Amino acid sequence: MKQTALNLIAFACAIAAPQVACAQATCPPTLAVEQKASAPDPNWTVTFSGYSTAIAGVTIFEGPPAEQASLMPDSEQTTDAMVFQTWKLAKSDRGYWLQCEYANTTAQISRRLPVNVSRCEVAYERNVRFGGEGRRVVKSVRCE
């Protein structure tokens, strides 16, 4: 049902202003990361797991992420299988930023959202968690 609503918003945007691209943002599903490590002494060998760097978390900030002004979702809806978190973004002189976090790395990426983005939604699997922090699996991220 949520995806249908998002599709209708995108369709309405295309009909209302076909000559203008609608502002959208999302997190890439994976992130290419090159890691380096040094063995503490010659008795140790460094290896790398090769695990995927799949999207593992999302934070919305008002202002650059370095300022640490993260926002709580305005709403959260739960179904049997999914959790949907939604942020409603009013006009802000500071702007809003989307930060994407990835599994199996400390690397994060962020970008300023286009000024006409007014809403972000993240969908998580409700009953599936991973990692030592028990994070939910991110299924989709969409800001419009």
PDB file of C-alpha atoms in Angstrom:
ATOM      1  CA  MET A   1       0.000   0.000   0.000  1.00  0.00           C
ATOM      2  CA  LYS A   2       2.807   2.437   0.858  1.00  0.00           C
ATOM      3  CA  GLN A   3       4.615   1.759  -2.420  1.00  0.00           C
ATOM      4  CA  THR A   4       1.385   2.433  -4.331  1.00  0.00           C
ATOM      5  CA  ALA A   5       1.078   5.810  -2.629  1.00  0.00           C
ATOM      6  CA  LEU A   6       4.678   6.692  -3.531  1.00  0.00           C
ATOM      7  CA  ASN A   7       4.088   5.616  -7.142  1.00  0.00           C
ATOM      8  CA  LEU A   8       1.009   7.857  -7.308  1.00  0.00           C
ATOM      9  CA  ILE A   9       3.039  10.813  -6.003  1.00  0.00           C
ATOM     10  CA  ALA A  10       5.692  10.237  -8.670  1.00  0.00           C
ATOM     11  CA  PHE A  11       3.000   9.885 -11.361  1.00  0.00           C
ATOM     12  CA  ALA A  12       1.273  13.084 -10.230  1.00  0.00           C
ATOM     13  CA  CYS A  13       4.589  14.928 -10.310  1.00  0.00           C
ATOM     14  CA  ALA A  14       5.249  13.748 -13.873  1.00  0.00           C
ATOM     15  CA  ILE A  15       1.769  14.836 -15.020  1.00  0.00           C
ATOM     16  CA  ALA A  16       1.805  18.200 -13.209  1.00  0.00           C
ATOM     17  CA  ALA A  17       5.258  19.236 -14.423  1.00  0.00           C
ATOM     18  CA  PRO A  18       6.494  16.970 -17.214  1.00  0.00           C
ATOM     19  CA  GLN A  19       9.129  19.484 -18.305  1.00  0.00           C
ATOM     20  CA  VAL A  20      10.722  19.516 -14.821  1.00  0.00           C
ATOM     21  CA  ALA A  21      12.336  16.487 -13.228  1.00  0.00           C
ATOM     22  CA  CYS A  22      10.866  15.716  -9.822  1.00  0.00           C
ATOM     23  CA  ALA A  23      13.358  15.950  -6.998  1.00  0.00           C
ATOM     24  CA  GLN A  24      14.073  12.516  -5.596  1.00  0.00           C
ATOM     25  CA  ALA A  25      16.855  10.990  -3.561  1.00  0.00           C
ATOM     26  CA  THR A  26      17.618   7.514  -2.303  1.00  0.00           C
ATOM     27  CA  CYS A  27      20.538   5.558  -0.881  1.00  0.00           C
ATOM     28  CA  PRO A  28      22.555   3.323  -3.203  1.00  0.00           C
ATOM     29  CA  PRO A  29      21.914  -0.340  -2.243  1.00  0.00           C
ATOM     30  CA  THR A  30      25.643  -1.021  -1.736  1.00  0.00           C
ATOM     31  CA  LEU A  31      28.842   0.995  -1.332  1.00  0.00           C
ATOM     32  CA  ALA A  32      32.232   0.118  -2.783  1.00  0.00           C
ATOM     33  CA  VAL A  33      34.772   0.328   0.043  1.00  0.00           C
ATOM     34  CA  GLU A  34      38.528  -0.298   0.047  1.00  0.00           C
ATOM     35  CA  GLN A  35      39.737  -1.156   3.523  1.00  0.00           C
ATOM     36  CA  LYS A  36      43.273  -1.243   4.840  1.00  0.00           C
ATOM     37  CA  ALA A  37      44.510  -2.846   8.026  1.00  0.00           C
ATOM     38  CA  SER A  38      47.875  -3.394   9.673  1.00  0.00           C
ATOM     39  CA  ALA A  39      48.694  -6.519  11.652  1.00  0.00           C
ATOM     40  CA  PRO A  40      49.694  -5.643  15.230  1.00  0.00           C
ATOM     41  CA  ASP A  41      52.829  -7.798  14.856  1.00  0.00           C
ATOM     42  CA  PRO A  42      54.235 -10.419  12.427  1.00  0.00           C
ATOM     43  CA  ASN A  43      52.376 -13.255  14.189  1.00  0.00           C
ATOM     44  CA  TRP A  44      49.060 -11.937  12.867  1.00  0.00           C
ATOM     45  CA  THR A  45      47.728 -12.090   9.306  1.00  0.00           C
ATOM     46  CA  VAL A  46      45.157  -9.612   8.039  1.00  0.00           C
ATOM     47  CA  THR A  47      42.340 -10.950   5.847  1.00  0.00           C
ATOM     48  CA  PHE A  48      39.036  -9.472   4.719  1.00  0.00           C
ATOM     49  CA  SER A  49      35.655 -11.168   4.942  1.00  0.00           C
ATOM     50  CA  GLY A  50      34.286 -10.051   1.591  1.00  0.00           C
ATOM     51  CA  TYR A  51      30.861  -9.491   3.137  1.00  0.00           C
ATOM     52  CA  SER A  52      28.495  -7.196   1.281  1.00  0.00           C
ATOM     53  CA  THR A  53      28.233  -3.521   2.184  1.00  0.00           C
ATOM     54  CA  ALA A  54      24.434  -3.448   1.873  1.00  0.00           C
ATOM     55  CA  ILE A  55      22.449  -0.429   3.036  1.00  0.00           C
ATOM     56  CA  ALA A  56      22.008  -0.804   6.801  1.00  0.00           C
ATOM     57  CA  GLY A  57      20.694   2.498   8.117  1.00  0.00           C
ATOM     58  CA  VAL A  58      19.409   5.935   7.227  1.00  0.00           C
ATOM     59  CA  THR A  59      19.537   9.255   9.059  1.00  0.00           C
ATOM     60  CA  ILE A  60      17.906  12.536   8.034  1.00  0.00           C
ATOM     61  CA  PHE A  61      19.633  15.728   9.212  1.00  0.00           C
ATOM     62  CA  GLU A  62      18.610  19.363   9.218  1.00  0.00           C
ATOM     63  CA  GLY A  63      21.854  20.992   8.176  1.00  0.00           C
ATOM     64  CA  PRO A  64      25.098  19.160   7.360  1.00  0.00           C
ATOM     65  CA  PRO A  65      25.596  15.819   9.175  1.00  0.00           C
ATOM     66  CA  ALA A  66      28.738  17.203  10.870  1.00  0.00           C
ATOM     67  CA  GLU A  67      26.419  19.432  12.922  1.00  0.00           C
ATOM     68  CA  GLN A  68      24.700  16.292  14.301  1.00  0.00           C
ATOM     69  CA  ALA A  69      21.142  17.704  14.014  1.00  0.00           C
ATOM     70  CA  SER A  70      19.526  14.351  13.223  1.00  0.00           C
ATOM     71  CA  LEU A  71      15.743  14.237  13.032  1.00  0.00           C
ATOM     72  CA  MET A  72      13.366  11.685  14.476  1.00  0.00           C
ATOM     73  CA  PRO A  73      10.750  10.312  12.062  1.00  0.00           C
ATOM     74  CA  ASP A  74       7.387  12.111  12.159  1.00  0.00           C
ATOM     75  CA  SER A  75       5.551   8.832  11.959  1.00  0.00           C
ATOM     76  CA  GLU A  76       6.090   5.095  12.047  1.00  0.00           C
ATOM     77  CA  GLN A  77       3.633   2.548  10.715  1.00  0.00           C
ATOM     78  CA  THR A  78       3.977  -1.181  11.195  1.00  0.00           C
ATOM     79  CA  THR A  79       2.469  -4.029   9.208  1.00  0.00           C
ATOM     80  CA  ASP A  80       2.960  -7.751   9.733  1.00  0.00           C
ATOM     81  CA  ALA A  81       6.096  -7.698   7.584  1.00  0.00           C
ATOM     82  CA  MET A  82       7.292  -4.079   7.352  1.00  0.00           C
ATOM     83  CA  VAL A  83       8.027  -0.922   9.330  1.00  0.00           C
ATOM     84  CA  PHE A  84       7.657   2.416   7.517  1.00  0.00           C
ATOM     85  CA  GLN A  85       9.268   5.537   8.953  1.00  0.00           C
ATOM     86  CA  THR A  86       8.345   8.908   7.463  1.00  0.00           C
ATOM     87  CA  TRP A  87       9.927  12.341   7.827  1.00  0.00           C
ATOM     88  CA  LYS A  88       7.965  15.425   6.733  1.00  0.00           C
ATOM     89  CA  LEU A  89      10.403  18.164   5.801  1.00  0.00           C
ATOM     90  CA  ALA A  90       9.177  21.758   6.072  1.00  0.00           C
ATOM     91  CA  LYS A  91      11.117  24.540   4.345  1.00  0.00           C
ATOM     92  CA  SER A  92      14.456  25.112   6.068  1.00  0.00           C
ATOM     93  CA  ASP A  93      17.189  27.673   5.402  1.00  0.00           C
ATOM     94  CA  ARG A  94      19.717  25.103   6.647  1.00  0.00           C
ATOM     95  CA  GLY A  95      18.543  22.426   4.214  1.00  0.00           C
ATOM     96  CA  TYR A  96      18.158  18.709   4.794  1.00  0.00           C
ATOM     97  CA  TRP A  97      20.687  15.920   4.312  1.00  0.00           C
ATOM     98  CA  LEU A  98      20.286  12.195   3.722  1.00  0.00           C
ATOM     99  CA  GLN A  99      22.973   9.985   5.278  1.00  0.00           C
ATOM    100  CA  CYS A 100      23.272   6.331   4.278  1.00  0.00           C
ATOM    101  CA  GLU A 101      25.027   3.788   6.489  1.00  0.00           C
ATOM    102  CA  TYR A 102      26.294   0.407   5.299  1.00  0.00           C
ATOM    103  CA  ALA A 103      26.862  -3.000   6.849  1.00  0.00           C
ATOM    104  CA  ASN A 104      30.383  -4.335   7.334  1.00  0.00           C
ATOM    105  CA  THR A 105      32.058  -0.925   7.149  1.00  0.00           C
ATOM    106  CA  THR A 106      32.239   2.315   9.079  1.00  0.00           C
ATOM    107  CA  ALA A 107      31.967   4.267   5.810  1.00  0.00           C
ATOM    108  CA  GLN A 108      28.892   6.455   5.380  1.00  0.00           C
ATOM    109  CA  ILE A 109      27.759   8.677   2.537  1.00  0.00           C
ATOM    110  CA  SER A 110      25.576  11.755   2.695  1.00  0.00           C
ATOM    111  CA  ARG A 111      24.149  14.313   0.346  1.00  0.00           C
ATOM    112  CA  ARG A 112      22.117  17.462   0.581  1.00  0.00           C
ATOM    113  CA  LEU A 113      18.538  16.873  -0.498  1.00  0.00           C
ATOM    114  CA  PRO A 114      17.098  19.053  -3.270  1.00  0.00           C
ATOM    115  CA  VAL A 115      15.258  22.065  -1.811  1.00  0.00           C
ATOM    116  CA  ASN A 116      11.855  20.872  -3.031  1.00  0.00           C
ATOM    117  CA  VAL A 117      12.061  17.490  -1.265  1.00  0.00           C
ATOM    118  CA  SER A 118       9.381  17.544   1.421  1.00  0.00           C
ATOM    119  CA  ARG A 119       9.179  13.923   2.538  1.00  0.00           C
ATOM    120  CA  CYS A 120      11.415  10.897   3.099  1.00  0.00           C
ATOM    121  CA  GLU A 121      10.276   7.353   3.748  1.00  0.00           C
ATOM    122  CA  VAL A 122      12.350   4.343   4.803  1.00  0.00           C
ATOM    123  CA  ALA A 123      10.902   0.828   4.718  1.00  0.00           C
ATOM    124  CA  TYR A 124      12.419  -1.877   6.927  1.00  0.00           C
ATOM    125  CA  GLU A 125      11.707  -5.578   7.265  1.00  0.00           C
ATOM    126  CA  ARG A 126       9.935  -5.888  10.588  1.00  0.00           C
ATOM    127  CA  ASN A 127      10.996  -9.348  11.704  1.00  0.00           C
ATOM    128  CA  VAL A 128      14.518  -9.579  10.267  1.00  0.00           C
ATOM    129  CA  ARG A 129      17.521  -8.117  12.075  1.00  0.00           C
ATOM    130  CA  PHE A 130      21.259  -8.400  11.597  1.00  0.00           C
ATOM    131  CA  GLY A 131      24.543  -7.360  13.158  1.00  0.00           C
ATOM    132  CA  GLY A 132      25.584  -6.909  16.752  1.00  0.00           C
ATOM    133  CA  GLU A 133      23.272  -3.891  17.082  1.00  0.00           C
ATOM    134  CA  GLY A 134      20.218  -5.840  15.907  1.00  0.00           C
ATOM    135  CA  ARG A 135      19.533  -3.492  13.017  1.00  0.00           C
ATOM    136  CA  ARG A 136      16.486  -4.009  10.816  1.00  0.00           C
ATOM    137  CA  VAL A 137      17.026  -4.778   7.142  1.00  0.00           C
ATOM    138  CA  VAL A 138      16.442  -1.692   4.972  1.00  0.00           C
ATOM    139  CA  LYS A 139      14.212  -2.507   1.993  1.00  0.00           C
ATOM    140  CA  SER A 140      13.844   0.952   0.441  1.00  0.00           C
ATOM    141  CA  VAL A 141      14.698   4.619   0.918  1.00  0.00           C
ATOM    142  CA  ARG A 142      12.867   7.338  -0.947  1.00  0.00           C
ATOM    143  CA  CYS A 143      12.854  11.103  -0.555  1.00  0.00           C
ATOM    144  CA  GLU A 144      10.534  13.215  -2.718  1.00  0.00           C
TER     145      GLU A 144
END
